[in-house]
mmCIF file of C-alpha atoms (C1' of nucleotides) in Angstrom:
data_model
loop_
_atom_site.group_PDB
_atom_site.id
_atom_site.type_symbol
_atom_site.label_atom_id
_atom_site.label_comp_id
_atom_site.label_asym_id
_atom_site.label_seq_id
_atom_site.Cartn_x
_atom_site.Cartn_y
_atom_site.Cartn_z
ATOM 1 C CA UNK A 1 8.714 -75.947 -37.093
ATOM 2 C CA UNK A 2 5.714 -73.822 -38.036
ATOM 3 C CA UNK A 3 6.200 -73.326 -41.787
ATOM 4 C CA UNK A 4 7.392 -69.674 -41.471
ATOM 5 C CA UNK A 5 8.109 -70.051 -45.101
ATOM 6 C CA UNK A 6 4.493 -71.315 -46.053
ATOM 7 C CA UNK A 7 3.189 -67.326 -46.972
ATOM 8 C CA UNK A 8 5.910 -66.919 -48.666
ATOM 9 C CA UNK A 9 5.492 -69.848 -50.852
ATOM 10 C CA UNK A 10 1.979 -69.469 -51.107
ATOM 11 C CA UNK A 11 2.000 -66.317 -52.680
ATOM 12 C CA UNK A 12 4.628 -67.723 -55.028
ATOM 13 C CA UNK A 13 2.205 -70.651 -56.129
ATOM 14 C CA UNK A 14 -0.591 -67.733 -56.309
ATOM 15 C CA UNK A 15 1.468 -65.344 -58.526
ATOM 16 C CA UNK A 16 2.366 -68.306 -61.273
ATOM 17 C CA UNK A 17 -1.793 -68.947 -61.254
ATOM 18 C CA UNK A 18 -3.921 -66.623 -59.158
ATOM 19 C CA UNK A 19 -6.925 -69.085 -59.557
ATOM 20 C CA UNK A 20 -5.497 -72.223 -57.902
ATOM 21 C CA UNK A 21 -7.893 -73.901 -55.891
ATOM 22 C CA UNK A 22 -6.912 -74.745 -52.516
ATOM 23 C CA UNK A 23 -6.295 -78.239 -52.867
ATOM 24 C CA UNK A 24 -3.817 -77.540 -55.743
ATOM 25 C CA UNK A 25 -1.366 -75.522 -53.827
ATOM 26 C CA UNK A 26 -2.071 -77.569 -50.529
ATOM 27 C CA UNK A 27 -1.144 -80.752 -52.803
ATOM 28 C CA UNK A 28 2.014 -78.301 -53.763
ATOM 29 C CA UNK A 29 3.292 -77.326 -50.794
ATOM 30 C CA UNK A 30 2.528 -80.802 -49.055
ATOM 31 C CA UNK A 31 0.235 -79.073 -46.419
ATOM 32 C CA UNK A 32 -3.516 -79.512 -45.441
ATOM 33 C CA UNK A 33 -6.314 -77.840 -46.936
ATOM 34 C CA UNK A 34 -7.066 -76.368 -43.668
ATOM 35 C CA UNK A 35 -3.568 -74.793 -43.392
ATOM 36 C CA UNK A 36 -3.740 -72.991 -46.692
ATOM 37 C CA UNK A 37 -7.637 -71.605 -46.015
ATOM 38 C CA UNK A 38 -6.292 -70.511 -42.716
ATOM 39 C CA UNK A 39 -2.982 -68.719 -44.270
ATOM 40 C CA UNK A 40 -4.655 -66.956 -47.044
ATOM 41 C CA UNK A 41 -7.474 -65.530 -44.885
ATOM 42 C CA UNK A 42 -4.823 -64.571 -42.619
ATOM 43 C CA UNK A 43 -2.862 -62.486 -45.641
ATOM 44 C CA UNK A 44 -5.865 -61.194 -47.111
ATOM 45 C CA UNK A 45 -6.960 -59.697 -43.575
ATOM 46 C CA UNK A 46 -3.549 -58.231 -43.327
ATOM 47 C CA UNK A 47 -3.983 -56.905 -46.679
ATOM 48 C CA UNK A 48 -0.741 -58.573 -47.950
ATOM 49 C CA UNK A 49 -2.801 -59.845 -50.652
ATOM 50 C CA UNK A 50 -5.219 -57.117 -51.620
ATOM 51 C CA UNK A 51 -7.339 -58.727 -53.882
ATOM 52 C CA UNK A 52 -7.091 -61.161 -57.307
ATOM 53 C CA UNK A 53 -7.262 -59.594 -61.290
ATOM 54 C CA UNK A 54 -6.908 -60.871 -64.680
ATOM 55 C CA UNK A 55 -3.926 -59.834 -66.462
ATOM 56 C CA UNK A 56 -5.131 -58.200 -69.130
ATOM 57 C CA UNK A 57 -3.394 -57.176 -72.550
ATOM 58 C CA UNK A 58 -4.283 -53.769 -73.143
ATOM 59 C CA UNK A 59 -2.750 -54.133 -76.490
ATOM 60 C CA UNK A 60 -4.832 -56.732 -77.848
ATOM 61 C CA UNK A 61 -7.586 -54.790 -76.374
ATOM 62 C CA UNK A 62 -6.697 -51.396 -78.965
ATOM 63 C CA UNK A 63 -4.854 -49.251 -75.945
ATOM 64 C CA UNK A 64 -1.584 -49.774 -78.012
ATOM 65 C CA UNK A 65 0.121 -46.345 -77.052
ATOM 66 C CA UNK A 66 1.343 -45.949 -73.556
ATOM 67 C CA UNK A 67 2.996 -42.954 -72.365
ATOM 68 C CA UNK A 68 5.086 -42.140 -69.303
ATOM 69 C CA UNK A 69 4.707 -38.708 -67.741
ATOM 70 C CA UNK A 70 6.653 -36.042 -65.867
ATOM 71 C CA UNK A 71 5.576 -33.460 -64.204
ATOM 72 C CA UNK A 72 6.699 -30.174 -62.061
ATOM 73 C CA UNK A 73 4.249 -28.891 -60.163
ATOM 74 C CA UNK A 74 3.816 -25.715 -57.972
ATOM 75 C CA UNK A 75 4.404 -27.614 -54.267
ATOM 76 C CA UNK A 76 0.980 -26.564 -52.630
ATOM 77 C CA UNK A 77 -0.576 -28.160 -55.906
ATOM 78 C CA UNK A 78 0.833 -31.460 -55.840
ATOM 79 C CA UNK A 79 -2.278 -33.630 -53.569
ATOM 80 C CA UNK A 80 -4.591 -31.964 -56.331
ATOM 81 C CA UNK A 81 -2.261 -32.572 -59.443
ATOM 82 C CA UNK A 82 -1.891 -36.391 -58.020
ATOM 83 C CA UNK A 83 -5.692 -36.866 -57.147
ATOM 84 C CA UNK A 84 -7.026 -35.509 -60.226
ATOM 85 C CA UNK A 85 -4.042 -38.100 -62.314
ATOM 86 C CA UNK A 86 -5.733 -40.774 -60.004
ATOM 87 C CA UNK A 87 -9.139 -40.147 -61.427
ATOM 88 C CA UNK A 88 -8.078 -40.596 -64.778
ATOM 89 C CA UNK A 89 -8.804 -44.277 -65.078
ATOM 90 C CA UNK A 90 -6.236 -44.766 -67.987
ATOM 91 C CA UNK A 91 -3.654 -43.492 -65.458
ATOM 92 C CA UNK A 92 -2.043 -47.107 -64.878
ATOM 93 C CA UNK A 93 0.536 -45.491 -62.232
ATOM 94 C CA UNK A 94 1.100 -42.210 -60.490
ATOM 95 C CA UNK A 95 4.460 -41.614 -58.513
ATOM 96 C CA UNK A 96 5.219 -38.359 -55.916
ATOM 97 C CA UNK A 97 9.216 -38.636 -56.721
ATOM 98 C CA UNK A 98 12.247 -36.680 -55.822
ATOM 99 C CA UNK A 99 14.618 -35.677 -58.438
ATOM 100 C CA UNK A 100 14.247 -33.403 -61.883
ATOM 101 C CA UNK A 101 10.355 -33.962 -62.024
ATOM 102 C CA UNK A 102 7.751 -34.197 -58.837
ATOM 103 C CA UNK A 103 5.403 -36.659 -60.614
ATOM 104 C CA UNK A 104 5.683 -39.612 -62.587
ATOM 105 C CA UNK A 105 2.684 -41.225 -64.198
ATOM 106 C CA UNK A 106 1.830 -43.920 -66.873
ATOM 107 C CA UNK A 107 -1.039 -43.916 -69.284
ATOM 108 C CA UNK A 108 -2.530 -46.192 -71.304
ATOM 109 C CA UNK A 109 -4.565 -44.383 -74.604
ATOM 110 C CA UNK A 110 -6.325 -45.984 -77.840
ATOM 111 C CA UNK A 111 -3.813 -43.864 -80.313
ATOM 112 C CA UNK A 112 -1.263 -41.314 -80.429
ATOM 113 C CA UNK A 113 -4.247 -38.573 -81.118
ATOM 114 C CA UNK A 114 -6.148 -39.907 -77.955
ATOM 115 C CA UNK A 115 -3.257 -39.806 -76.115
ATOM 116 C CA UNK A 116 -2.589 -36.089 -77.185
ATOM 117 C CA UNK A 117 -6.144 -34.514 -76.209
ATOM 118 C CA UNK A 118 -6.119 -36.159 -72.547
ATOM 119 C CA UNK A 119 -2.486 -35.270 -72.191
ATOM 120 C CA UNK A 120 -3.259 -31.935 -73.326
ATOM 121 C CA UNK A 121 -6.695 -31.358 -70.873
ATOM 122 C CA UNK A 122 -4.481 -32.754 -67.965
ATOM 123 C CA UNK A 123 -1.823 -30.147 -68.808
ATOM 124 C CA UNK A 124 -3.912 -27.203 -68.643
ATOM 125 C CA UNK A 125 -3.443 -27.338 -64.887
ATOM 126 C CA UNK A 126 -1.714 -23.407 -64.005
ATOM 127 C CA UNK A 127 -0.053 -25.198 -60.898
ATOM 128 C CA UNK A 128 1.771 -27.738 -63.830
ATOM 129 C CA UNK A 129 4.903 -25.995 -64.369
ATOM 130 C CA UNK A 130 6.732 -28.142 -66.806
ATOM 131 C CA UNK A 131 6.361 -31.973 -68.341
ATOM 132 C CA UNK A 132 7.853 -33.963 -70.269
ATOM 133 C CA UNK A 133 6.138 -37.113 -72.229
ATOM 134 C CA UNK A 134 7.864 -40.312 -73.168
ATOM 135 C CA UNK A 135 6.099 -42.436 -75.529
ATOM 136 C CA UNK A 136 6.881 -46.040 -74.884
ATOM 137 C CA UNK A 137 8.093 -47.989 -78.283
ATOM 138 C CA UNK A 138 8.316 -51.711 -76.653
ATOM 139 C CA UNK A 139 7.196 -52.464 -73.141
ATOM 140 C CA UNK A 140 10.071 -55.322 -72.227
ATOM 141 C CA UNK A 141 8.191 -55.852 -68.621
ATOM 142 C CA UNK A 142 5.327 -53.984 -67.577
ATOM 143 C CA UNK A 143 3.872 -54.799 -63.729
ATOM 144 C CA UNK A 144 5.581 -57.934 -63.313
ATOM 145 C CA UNK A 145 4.939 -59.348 -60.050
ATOM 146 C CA UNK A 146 8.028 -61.141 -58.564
ATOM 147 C CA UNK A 147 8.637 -64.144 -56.567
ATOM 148 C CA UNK A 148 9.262 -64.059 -53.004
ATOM 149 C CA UNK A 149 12.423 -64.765 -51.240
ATOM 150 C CA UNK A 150 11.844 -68.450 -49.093
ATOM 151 C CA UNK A 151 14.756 -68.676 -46.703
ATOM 152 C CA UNK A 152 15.257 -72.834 -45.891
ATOM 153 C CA UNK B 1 -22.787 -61.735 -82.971
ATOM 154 C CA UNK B 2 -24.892 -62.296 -79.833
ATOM 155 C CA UNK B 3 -23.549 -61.029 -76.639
ATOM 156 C CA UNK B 4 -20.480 -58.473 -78.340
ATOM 157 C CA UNK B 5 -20.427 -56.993 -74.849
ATOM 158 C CA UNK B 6 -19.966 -60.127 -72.962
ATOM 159 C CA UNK B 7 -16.667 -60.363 -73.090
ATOM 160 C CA UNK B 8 -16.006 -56.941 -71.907
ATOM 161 C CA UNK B 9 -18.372 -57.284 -68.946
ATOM 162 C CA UNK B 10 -16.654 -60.401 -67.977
ATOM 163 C CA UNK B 11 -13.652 -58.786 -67.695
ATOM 164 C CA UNK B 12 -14.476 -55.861 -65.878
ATOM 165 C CA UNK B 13 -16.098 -58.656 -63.161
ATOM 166 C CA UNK B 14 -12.895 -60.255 -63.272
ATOM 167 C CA UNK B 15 -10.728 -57.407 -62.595
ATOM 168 C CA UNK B 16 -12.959 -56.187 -59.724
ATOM 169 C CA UNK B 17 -12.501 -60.276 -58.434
ATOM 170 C CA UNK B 18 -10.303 -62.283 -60.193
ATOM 171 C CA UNK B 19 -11.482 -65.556 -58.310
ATOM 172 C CA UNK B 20 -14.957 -65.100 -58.699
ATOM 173 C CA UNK B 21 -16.492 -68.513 -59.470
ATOM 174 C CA UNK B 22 -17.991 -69.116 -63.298
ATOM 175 C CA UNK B 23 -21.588 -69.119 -61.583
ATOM 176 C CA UNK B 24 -21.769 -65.744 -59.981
ATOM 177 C CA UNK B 25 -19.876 -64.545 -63.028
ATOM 178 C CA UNK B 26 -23.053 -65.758 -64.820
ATOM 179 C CA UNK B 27 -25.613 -64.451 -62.331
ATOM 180 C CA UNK B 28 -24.076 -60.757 -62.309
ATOM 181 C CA UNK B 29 -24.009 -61.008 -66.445
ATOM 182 C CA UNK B 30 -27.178 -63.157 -66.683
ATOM 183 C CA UNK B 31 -26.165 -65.899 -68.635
ATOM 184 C CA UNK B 32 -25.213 -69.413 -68.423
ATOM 185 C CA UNK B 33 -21.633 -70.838 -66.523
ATOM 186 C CA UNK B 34 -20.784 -72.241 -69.943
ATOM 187 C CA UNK B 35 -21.139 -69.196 -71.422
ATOM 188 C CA UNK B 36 -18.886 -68.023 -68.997
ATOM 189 C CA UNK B 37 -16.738 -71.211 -69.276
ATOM 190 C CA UNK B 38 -16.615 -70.839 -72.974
ATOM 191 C CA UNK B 39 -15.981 -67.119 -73.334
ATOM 192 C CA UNK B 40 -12.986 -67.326 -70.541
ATOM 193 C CA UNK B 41 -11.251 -69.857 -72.410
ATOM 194 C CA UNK B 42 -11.131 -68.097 -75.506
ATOM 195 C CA UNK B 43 -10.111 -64.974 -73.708
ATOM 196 C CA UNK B 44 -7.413 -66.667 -72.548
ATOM 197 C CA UNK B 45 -6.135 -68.591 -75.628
ATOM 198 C CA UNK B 46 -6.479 -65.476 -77.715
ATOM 199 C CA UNK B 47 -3.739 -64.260 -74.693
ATOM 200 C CA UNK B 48 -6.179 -61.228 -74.129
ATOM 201 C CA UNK B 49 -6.313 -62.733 -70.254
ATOM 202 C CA UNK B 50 -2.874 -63.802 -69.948
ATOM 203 C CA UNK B 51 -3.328 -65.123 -66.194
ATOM 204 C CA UNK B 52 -4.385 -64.542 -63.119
ATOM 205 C CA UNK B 53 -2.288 -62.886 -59.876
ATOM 206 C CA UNK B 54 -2.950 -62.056 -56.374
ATOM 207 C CA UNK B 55 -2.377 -58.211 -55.952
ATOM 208 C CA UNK B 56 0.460 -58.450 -53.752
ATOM 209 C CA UNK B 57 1.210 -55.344 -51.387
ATOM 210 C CA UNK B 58 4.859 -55.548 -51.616
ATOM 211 C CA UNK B 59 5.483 -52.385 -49.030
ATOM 212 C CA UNK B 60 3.768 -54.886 -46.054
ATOM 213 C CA UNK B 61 6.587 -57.509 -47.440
ATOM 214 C CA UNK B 62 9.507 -55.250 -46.490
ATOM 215 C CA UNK B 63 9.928 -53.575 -49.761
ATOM 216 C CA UNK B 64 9.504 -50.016 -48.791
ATOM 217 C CA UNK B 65 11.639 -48.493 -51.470
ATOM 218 C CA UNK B 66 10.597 -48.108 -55.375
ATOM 219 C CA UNK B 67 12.347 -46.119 -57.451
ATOM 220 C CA UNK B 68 12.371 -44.853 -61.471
ATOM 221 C CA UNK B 69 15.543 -45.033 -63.156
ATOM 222 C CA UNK B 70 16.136 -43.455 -66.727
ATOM 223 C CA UNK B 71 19.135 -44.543 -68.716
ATOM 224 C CA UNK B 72 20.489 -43.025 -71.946
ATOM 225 C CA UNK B 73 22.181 -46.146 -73.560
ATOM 226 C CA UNK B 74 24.440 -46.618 -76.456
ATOM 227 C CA UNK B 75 22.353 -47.502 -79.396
ATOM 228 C CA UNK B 76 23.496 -51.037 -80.039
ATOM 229 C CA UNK B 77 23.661 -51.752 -77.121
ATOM 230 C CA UNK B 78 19.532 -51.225 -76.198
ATOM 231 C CA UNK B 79 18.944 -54.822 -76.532
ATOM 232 C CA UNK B 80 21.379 -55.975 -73.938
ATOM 233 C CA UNK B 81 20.659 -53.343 -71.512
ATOM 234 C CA UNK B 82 16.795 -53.755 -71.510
ATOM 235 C CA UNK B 83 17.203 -57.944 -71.757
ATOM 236 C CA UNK B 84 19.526 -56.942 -68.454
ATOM 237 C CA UNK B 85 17.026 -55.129 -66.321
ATOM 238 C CA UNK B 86 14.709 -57.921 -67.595
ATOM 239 C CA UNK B 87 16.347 -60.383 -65.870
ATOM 240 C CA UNK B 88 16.574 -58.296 -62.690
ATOM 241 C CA UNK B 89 13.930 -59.969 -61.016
ATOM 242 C CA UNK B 90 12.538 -56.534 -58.940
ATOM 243 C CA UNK B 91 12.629 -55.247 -61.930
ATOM 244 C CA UNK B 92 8.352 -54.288 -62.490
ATOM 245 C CA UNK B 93 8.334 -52.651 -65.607
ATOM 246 C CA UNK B 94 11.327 -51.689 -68.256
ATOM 247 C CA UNK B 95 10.599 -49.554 -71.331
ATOM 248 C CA UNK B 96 11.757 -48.267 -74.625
ATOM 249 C CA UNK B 97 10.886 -45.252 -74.581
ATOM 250 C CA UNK B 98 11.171 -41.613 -76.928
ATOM 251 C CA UNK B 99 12.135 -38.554 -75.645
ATOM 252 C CA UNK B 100 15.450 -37.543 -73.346
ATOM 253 C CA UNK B 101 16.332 -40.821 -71.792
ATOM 254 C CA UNK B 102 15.913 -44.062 -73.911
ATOM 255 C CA UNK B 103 14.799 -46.402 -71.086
ATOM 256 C CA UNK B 104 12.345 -45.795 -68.297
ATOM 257 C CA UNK B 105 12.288 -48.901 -65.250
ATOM 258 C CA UNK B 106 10.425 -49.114 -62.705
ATOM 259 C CA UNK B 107 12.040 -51.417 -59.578
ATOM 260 C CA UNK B 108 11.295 -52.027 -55.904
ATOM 261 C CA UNK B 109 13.894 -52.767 -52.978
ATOM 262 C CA UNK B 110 13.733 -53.994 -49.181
ATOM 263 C CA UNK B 111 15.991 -50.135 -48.542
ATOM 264 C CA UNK B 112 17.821 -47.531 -49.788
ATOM 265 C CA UNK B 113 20.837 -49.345 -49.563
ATOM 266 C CA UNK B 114 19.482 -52.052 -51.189
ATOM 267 C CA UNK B 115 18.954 -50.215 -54.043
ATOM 268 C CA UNK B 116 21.876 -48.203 -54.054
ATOM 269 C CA UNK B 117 23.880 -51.370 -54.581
ATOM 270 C CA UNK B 118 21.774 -52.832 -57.417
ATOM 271 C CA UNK B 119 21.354 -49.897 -59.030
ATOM 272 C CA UNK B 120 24.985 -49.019 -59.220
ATOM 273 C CA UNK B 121 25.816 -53.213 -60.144
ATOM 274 C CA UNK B 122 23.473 -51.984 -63.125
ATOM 275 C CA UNK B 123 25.029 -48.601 -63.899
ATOM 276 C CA UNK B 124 28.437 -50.382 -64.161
ATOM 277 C CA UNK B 125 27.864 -51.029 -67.807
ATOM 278 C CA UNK B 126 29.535 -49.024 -70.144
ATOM 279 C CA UNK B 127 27.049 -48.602 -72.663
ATOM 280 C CA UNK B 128 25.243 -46.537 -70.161
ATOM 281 C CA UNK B 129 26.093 -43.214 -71.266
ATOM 282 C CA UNK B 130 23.633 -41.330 -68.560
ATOM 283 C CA UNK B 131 21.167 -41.887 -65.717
ATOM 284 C CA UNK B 132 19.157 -40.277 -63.408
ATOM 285 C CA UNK B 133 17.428 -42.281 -60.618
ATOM 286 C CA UNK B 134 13.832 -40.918 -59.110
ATOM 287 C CA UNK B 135 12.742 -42.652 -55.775
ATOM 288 C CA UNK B 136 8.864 -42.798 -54.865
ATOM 289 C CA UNK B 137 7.949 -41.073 -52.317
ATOM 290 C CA UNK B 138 4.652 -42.003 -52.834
ATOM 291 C CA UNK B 139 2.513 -44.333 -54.718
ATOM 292 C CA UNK B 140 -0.524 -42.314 -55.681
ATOM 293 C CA UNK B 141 -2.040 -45.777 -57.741
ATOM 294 C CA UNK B 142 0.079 -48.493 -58.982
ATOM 295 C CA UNK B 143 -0.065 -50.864 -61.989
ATOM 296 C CA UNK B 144 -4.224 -49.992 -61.710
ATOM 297 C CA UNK B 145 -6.051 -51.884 -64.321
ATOM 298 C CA UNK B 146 -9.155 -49.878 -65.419
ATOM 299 C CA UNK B 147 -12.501 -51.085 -66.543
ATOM 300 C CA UNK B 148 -13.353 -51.688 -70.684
ATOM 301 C CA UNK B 149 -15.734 -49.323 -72.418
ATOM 302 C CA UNK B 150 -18.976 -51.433 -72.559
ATOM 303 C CA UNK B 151 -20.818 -49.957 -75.375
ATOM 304 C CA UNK B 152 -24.545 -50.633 -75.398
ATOM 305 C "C1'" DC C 1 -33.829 -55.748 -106.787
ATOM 306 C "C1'" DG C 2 -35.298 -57.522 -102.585
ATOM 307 C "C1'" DT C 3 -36.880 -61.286 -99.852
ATOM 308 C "C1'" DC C 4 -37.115 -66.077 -98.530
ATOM 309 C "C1'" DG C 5 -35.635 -70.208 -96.738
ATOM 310 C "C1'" DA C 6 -32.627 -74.434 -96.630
ATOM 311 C "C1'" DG C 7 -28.177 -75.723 -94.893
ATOM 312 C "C1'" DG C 8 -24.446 -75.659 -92.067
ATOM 313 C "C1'" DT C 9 -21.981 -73.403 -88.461
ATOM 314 C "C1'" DT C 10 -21.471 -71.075 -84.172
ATOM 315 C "C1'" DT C 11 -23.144 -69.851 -79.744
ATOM 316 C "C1'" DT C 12 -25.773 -70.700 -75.787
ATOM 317 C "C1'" DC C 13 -28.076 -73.529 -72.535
ATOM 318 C "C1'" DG C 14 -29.386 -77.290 -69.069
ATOM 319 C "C1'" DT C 15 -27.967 -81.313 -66.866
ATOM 320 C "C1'" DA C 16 -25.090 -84.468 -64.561
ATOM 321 C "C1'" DC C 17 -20.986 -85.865 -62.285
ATOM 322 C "C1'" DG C 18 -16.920 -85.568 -59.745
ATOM 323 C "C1'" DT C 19 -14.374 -82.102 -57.279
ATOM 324 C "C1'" DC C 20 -14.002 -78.145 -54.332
ATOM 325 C "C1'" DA C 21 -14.350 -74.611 -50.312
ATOM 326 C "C1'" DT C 22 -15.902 -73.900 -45.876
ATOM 327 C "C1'" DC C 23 -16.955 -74.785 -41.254
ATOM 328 C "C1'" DA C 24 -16.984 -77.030 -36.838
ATOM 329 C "C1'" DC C 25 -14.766 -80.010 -33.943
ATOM 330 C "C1'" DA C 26 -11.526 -83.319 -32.019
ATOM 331 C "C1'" DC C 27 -6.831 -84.538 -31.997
ATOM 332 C "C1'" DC C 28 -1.801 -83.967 -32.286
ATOM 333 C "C1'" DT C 29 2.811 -82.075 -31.079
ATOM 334 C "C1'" DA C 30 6.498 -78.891 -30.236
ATOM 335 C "C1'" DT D 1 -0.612 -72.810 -25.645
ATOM 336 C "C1'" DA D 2 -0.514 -72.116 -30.432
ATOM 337 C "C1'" DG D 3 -0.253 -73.774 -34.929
ATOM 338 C "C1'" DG D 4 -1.028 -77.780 -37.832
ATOM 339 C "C1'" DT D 5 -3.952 -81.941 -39.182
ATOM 340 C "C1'" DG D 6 -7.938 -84.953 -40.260
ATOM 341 C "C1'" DT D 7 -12.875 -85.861 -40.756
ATOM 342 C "C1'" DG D 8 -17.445 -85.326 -42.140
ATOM 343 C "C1'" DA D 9 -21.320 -82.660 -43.779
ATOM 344 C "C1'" DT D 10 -23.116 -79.267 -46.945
ATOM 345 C "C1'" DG D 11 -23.586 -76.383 -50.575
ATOM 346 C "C1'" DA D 12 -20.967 -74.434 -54.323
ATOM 347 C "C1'" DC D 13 -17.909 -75.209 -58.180
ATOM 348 C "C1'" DG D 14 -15.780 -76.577 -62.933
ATOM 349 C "C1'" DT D 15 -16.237 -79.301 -66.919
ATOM 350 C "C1'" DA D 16 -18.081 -82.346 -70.387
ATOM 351 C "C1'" DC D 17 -21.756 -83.248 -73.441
ATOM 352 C "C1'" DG D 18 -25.911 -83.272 -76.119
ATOM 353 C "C1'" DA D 19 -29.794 -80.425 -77.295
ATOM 354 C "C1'" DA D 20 -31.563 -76.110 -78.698
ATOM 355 C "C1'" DA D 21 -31.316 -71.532 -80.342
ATOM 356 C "C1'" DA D 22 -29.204 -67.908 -83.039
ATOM 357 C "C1'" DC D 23 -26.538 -66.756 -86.845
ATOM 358 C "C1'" DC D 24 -24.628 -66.721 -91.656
ATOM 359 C "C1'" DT D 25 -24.369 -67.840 -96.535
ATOM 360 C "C1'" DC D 26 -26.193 -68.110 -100.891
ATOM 361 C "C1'" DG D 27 -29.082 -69.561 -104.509
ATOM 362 C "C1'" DA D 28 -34.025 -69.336 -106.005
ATOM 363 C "C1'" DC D 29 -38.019 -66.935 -106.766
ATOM 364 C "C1'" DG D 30 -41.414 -63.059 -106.865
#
DNA sequence: CGTCGAGGTTTTCGTACGTCATCACACCTA
DNA sequence: TAGGTGTGATGACGTACGAAAACCTCGACG
C-alpha cells in the first residue's frame, strides 16, 4: 500500500500544530523523515497547503468589533465593489453570493466608531444599492480549520 | 520598554511565514533568537498567538461548495443552536450577531447535495424560526489575516 | 522642586549543545 | 517502475543558561 491516507493525515497533524518539525509528525504517523519532506513539498507545490500563519487574537490585539456585511450592488459593479473590499486589509472575508444580498464581507475594526467611518467611506460607492450591517456580539467559531476525512 | 514594536513586527513576519525559523526571524528584526524565543513564548501564553496552521486550500480537497446561512432562533434557545453548529465540524465560523437574523455561519461542503442534507439535518430544529441560506459563488479573500499597525 | 544614583528587576545577548532539515544516493518491494 | 526507506554529511535550528545591558523605583541631596 502507498499510504494514500498519509496527506490526509499530515495535514491533520499540521492543523493541531502548524510548526511541527518533521521528525515529530514522521515519529506520528510511523513514517520516514524522507516520506514526510517529500509529501509536504508535494502539497505545497500543488498549493493544497498555501502557506503557514499564526493564529492571531484580534481581540486581545484591540480589534474587538467585527462586523458582517451585505451588500447589493449594480451587476456591472460587482469585480470593482469586490476588489476595492479586498483592498481593505481589515476585510477578513469577501463572498460573491446568490440570494437577498450579492456580497458578503467580514471586518475586523478597533471600535464601534472606527467601524462606522470605514463602513461609511466603503458605502459611498453609487453602484452600492443597499446593505445591511450585522455587528457580531460573540464569535462561537471564527476560521476554524477542520480535520480531514482518513478513509482506513 | 525597549523594543514596544517588536512584538508587532514579529507577528507580521509570522503571518507572512508562520514556520520561519527564530534566526531569520531575528535577522529580518535585527535582534537576537532569544529575543525572538522569549517574545514568542509570551505571545503565546498571553493566548495573543493561539497556534499555528497550515493554510489549507480546502476547494483543491473536494470541497467546492461554501455557503452563509442566517438563522432567526428562538431566544432561549441561542445557546443550543450556536453550541450545535459548533459542533458541526465544517462549520468555519458561527456568530451572534445584531440586526435581522440572529446567527450568521459560515460552512463548506464536498457538493450541493452535500449541503443540502446538512443544512436541512440543521434546520430541523424547532427553535429555528427562519433561515435564509447564501452559497459562494466566489471567494474574493477568505479568513485573511492583515498586518499590525507598527507605530514608529 | 528637580536631579542623582543605588538597588533590584526585567530584557537582551552570546555561547554551547543536542536536535533538526535537506540533499544525494543506494536499496527495497509491491 | 514508482513510491517508500535508510544513511551520512552539512549547515541550520531551538533551547538553556549565565552575563551584560537597560529599565524602574525611590529616597537623599543640592
Amino acid at each position: 500500500m502507498t499510504y494514500e491516507n498519509l496527506d490526509a493525515k499530515l495535514i491533520n497533524s499540521l492543523l493541531s500544530n502548524g510548526r511541527a518539525s518533521l521528525r515529530s509528525l514522521g515519529d506520528e504517523l510511523d513514517v520516514s523523515v524522507t516520506t514526510v519532506s517529500n509529501h509536504l513539498r508535494d502539497l505545497e507545490e500543488e498549493g493544497v497547503i498555501r502557506g503557514y500563519t499564526p493564529v492571531v487574537d484580534y481581540d486581545k490585539l484591540g480589534y474587538d468589533v467585527t462586523a458582517v456585511l451585505q451588500l447589493k450592488v449594480e451587476g456591472s459593479a460587482l469585480p470593482d465593489v469586490t476588489e476595492k473590499l479586498r483592498q481593505e486589509k481589515q476585510m477578513v472575508s469577501v463572498y460573491e453570493v446568490t440570494g437577498d444580498y450579492d456580497v458578503i464581507a467580514i471586518g475586523k475594526f478597533t471600535d464601534t466608531d472606527g467601524m462606522n467611518d470605514q463602513i461609511k467611506s466603503i458605502l459611498t460607492d453609487a453602484d452600492i444599492r443597499e446593505s445591511n450591517t450585522s455587528v457580531v456580539l460573540n464569535a462561537v467559531t471564527e476560521n476554524e480549520q477542520f480535520d480531514l476525512d482518513v478513509k482506513e
